[in-house]
Coordinates of C-alpha atoms in Angstrom, one line a residue:
X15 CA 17.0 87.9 34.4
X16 CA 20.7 88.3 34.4
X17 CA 20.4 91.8 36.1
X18 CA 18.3 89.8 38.8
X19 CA 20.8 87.1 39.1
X20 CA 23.8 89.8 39.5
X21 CA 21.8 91.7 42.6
X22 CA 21.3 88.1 43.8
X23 CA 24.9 87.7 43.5
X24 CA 25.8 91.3 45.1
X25 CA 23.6 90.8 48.2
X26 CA 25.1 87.5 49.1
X27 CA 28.3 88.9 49.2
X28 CA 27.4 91.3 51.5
X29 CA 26.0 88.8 54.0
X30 CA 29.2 86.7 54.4
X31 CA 30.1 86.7 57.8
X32 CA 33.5 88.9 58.4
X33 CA 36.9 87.1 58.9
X34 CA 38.0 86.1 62.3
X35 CA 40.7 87.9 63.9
X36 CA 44.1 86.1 63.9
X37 CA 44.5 85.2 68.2
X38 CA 46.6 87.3 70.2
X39 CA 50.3 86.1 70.7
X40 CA 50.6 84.3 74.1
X41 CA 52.1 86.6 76.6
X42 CA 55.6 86.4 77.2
X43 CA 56.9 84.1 80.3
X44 CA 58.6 86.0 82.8
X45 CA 60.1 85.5 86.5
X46 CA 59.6 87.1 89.3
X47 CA 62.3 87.6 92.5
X48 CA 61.1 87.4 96.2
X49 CA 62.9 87.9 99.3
X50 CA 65.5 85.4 100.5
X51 CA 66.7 84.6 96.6
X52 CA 63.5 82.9 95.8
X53 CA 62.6 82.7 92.2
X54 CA 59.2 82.9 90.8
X55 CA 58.2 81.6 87.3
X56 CA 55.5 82.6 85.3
X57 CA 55.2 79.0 83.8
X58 CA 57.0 76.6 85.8
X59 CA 56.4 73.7 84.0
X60 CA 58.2 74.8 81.0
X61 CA 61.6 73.4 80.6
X62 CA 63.0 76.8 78.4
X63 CA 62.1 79.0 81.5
X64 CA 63.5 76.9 84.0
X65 CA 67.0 76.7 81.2
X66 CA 67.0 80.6 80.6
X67 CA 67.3 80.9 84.5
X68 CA 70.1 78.3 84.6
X69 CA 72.5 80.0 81.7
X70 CA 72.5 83.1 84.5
X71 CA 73.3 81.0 87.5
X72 CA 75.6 79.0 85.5
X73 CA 77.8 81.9 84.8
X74 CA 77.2 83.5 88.5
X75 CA 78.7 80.6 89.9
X76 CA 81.7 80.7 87.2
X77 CA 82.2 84.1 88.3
X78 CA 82.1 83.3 91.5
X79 CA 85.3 81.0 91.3
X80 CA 87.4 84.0 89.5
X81 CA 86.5 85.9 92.2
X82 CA 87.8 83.3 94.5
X83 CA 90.9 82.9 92.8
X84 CA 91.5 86.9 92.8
X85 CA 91.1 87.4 96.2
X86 CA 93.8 84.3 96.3
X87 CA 95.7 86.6 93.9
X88 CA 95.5 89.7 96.2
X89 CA 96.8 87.9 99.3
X90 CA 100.1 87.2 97.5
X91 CA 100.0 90.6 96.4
X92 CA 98.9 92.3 99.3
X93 CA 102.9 92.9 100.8
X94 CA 104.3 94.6 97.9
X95 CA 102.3 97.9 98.4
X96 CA 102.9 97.7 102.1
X97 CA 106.4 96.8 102.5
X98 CA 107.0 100.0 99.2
X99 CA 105.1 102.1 101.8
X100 CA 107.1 101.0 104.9
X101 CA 111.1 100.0 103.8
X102 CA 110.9 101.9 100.4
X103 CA 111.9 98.3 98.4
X104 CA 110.3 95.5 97.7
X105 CA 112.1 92.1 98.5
X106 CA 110.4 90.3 95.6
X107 CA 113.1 89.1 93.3
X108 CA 112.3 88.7 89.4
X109 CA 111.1 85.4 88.6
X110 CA 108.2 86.3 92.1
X111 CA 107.2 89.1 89.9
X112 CA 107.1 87.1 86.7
X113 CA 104.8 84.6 88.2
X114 CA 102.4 86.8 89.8
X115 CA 102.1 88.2 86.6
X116 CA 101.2 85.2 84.5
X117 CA 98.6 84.4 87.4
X118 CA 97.0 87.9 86.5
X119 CA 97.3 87.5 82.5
X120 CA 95.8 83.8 83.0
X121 CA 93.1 84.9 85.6
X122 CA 92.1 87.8 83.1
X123 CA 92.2 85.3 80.0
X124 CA 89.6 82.9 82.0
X125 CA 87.4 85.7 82.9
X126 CA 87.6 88.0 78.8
X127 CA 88.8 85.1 76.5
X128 CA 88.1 81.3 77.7
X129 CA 84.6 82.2 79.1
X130 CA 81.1 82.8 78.0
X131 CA 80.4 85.2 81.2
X132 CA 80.6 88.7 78.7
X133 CA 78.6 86.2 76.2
X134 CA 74.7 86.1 75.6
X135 CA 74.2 82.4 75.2
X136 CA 73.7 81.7 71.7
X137 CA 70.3 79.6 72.6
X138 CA 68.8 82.8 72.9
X139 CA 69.3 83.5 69.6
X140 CA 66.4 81.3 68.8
X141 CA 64.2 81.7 71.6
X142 CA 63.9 85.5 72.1
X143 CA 60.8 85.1 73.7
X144 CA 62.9 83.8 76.8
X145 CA 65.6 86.7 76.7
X146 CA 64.3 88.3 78.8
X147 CA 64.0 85.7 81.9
X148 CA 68.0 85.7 81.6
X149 CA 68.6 88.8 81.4
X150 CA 66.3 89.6 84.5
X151 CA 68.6 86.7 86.5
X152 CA 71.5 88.1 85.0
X153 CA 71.1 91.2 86.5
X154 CA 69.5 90.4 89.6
X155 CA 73.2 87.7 90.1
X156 CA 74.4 91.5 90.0
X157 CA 76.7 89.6 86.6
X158 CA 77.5 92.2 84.8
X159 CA 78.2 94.4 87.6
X160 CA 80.5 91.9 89.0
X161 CA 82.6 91.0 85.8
X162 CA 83.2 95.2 85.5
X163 CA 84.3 94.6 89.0
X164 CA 86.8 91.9 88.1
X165 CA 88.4 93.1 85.6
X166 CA 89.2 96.7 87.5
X167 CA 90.7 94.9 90.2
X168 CA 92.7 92.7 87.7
X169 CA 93.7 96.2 85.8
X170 CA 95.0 97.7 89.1
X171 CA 97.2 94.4 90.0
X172 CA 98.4 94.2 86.3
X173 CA 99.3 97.8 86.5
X174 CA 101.1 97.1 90.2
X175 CA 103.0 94.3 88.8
X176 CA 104.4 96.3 86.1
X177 CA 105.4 98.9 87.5
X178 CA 107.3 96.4 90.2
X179 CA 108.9 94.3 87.1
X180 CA 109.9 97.8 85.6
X181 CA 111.8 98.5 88.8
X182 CA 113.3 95.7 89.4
X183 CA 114.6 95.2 85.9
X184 CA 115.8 99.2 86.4
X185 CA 117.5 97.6 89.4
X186 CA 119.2 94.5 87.5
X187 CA 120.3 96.4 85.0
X188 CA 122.7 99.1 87.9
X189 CA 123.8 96.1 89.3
X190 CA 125.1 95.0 85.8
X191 CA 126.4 98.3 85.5
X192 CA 128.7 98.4 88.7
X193 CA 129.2 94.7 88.1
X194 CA 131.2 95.7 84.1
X195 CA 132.8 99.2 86.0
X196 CA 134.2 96.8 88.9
X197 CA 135.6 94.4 85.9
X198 CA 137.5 97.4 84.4
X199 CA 138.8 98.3 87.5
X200 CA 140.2 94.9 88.2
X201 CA 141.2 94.6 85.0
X202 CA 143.1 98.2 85.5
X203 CA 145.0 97.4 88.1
X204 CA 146.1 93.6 87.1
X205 CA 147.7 95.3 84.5
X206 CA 149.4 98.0 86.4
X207 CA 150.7 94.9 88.8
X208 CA 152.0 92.6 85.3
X209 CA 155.2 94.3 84.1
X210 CA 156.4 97.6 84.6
X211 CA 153.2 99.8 85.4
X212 CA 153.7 99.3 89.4
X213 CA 157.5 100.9 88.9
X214 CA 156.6 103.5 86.7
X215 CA 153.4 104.7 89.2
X216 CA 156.0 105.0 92.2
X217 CA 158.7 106.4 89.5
X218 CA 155.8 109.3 88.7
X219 CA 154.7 109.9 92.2
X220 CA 158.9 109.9 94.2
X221 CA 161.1 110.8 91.3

C-alpha cells in the first residue's frame, strides 16, 4: 500500500506541466533620421522618446548661441593678427586687450562650467532604456563634435590674447623705463643749473 501510494506520488510529479518561460524584454525604442532633418520614432506616442530627443536639441540650440557669440568674438578679434602682419604693432591699448579677454574667459566658462552641453542629462540615469535615442540625436546635431570645435577656437583666441597682453605689458613697462631715465636726467641737470655746478662745468671745460 504505501509503496503504491509513493509510485502514485512519483508519477504525478512527472506529469506537471513544465513552467512557463519569463516573456522577452520589450525591445528597446529607437529613432530613426531621414533626409531633410526629419526624425523618426519607433514609438511616437511615448512621451520619454519624444523627451530623450529634446535633451539633444535642447543643447544643440545652446550651442548654437556660443557659437554665435564666438564668431561675434572673432570679428573684434579679427584686426589684431592682420594689422601684426601688416604694420608690425597692434594699436590695441591695454584695457582693449583686457576686455577681449574676459569675453573669451566668460564665453569658455558658459560653454565648460555654466552648462550641461559636456553633461549626459541626469534623467538618463534612470531610464537607460532611452540612452540611446539621445545619444543617436546627439551625434547626429554633430554635438560633441561641435563643442570640441568651440573650445579650439576659444584656445587659439585665448592663446592670441595673451600673447598680445604679454606685449603690450612688455611695452608699458620700456615706456616706464625711459619715463624714470628722462626723470634722472632732468633731475641731473636742475642740479647742475642750482648753485655752482653750471660755473664749475664751463670752469672744467675753458680753464
Amino acid at each position: 500500500m504505501e509503496s503504491g501510494t509513493g509510485g502514485g506520488a512519483g508519477a504525478a510529479t512527472a506529469e506537471d506541466p513544465p513552467p512557463p518561460f519569463a516573456p522577452l524584454p520589450p525591445p528597446p525604442p529607437r529613432v530613426h533620421f531621414a533626409r531633410h532633418d526629419l526624425f523618426r520614432l519607433s514609438d511616437p506616442l511615448d512621451p520619454l522618446v519624444k523627451l530623450s530627443v529634446s535633451y539633444a536639441f535642447a543643447q544643440s540650440g545652446r550651442l548654437a548661441t556660443l557659437e554665435a557669440d564666438l564668431d561675434a568674438l572673432l570679428e573684434e578679434v579679427r584686426p589684431i593678427p592682420e594689422t601684426l602682419a601688416k604694420d608690425g604693432v597692434c594699436h590695441f591699448t591695454r584695457r582693449d586687450v583686457g576686455k577681449l579677454i574676459g569675453k573669451t574667459f566668460l564665453l569658455s566658462s558658459m560653454a565648460n562650467l555654466y552648462s550641461d552641453i559636456l553633461d549626459v542629462p541626469d534623467f538618463f540615469w534612470d531610464h537607460e532604456a532611452y540612452l540611446g535615442i539621445y545619444e543617436r540625436s546627439s551625434i547626429y546635431l554633430d554635438v560633441p563634435d561641435r563643442t570640441n570645435i568651440l573650445n579650439s577656437r576659444l584656445d587659439i583666441v585665448q592663446r592670441l590674447l595673451e600673447s598680445l597682453s604679454t606685449q603690450l605689458t612688455n611695452e608699458h613697462s620700456t615706456h616706464l623705463e625711459w619715463i624714470v631715465i628722462w626723470l634722472i636726467v632732468v633731475e641731473v641737470v636742475l642740479d647742475l643749473l642750482n648753485g655752482h655746478g653750471l660755473s664749475n662745468i664751463f670752469r672744467a671745460l675753458w680753464p
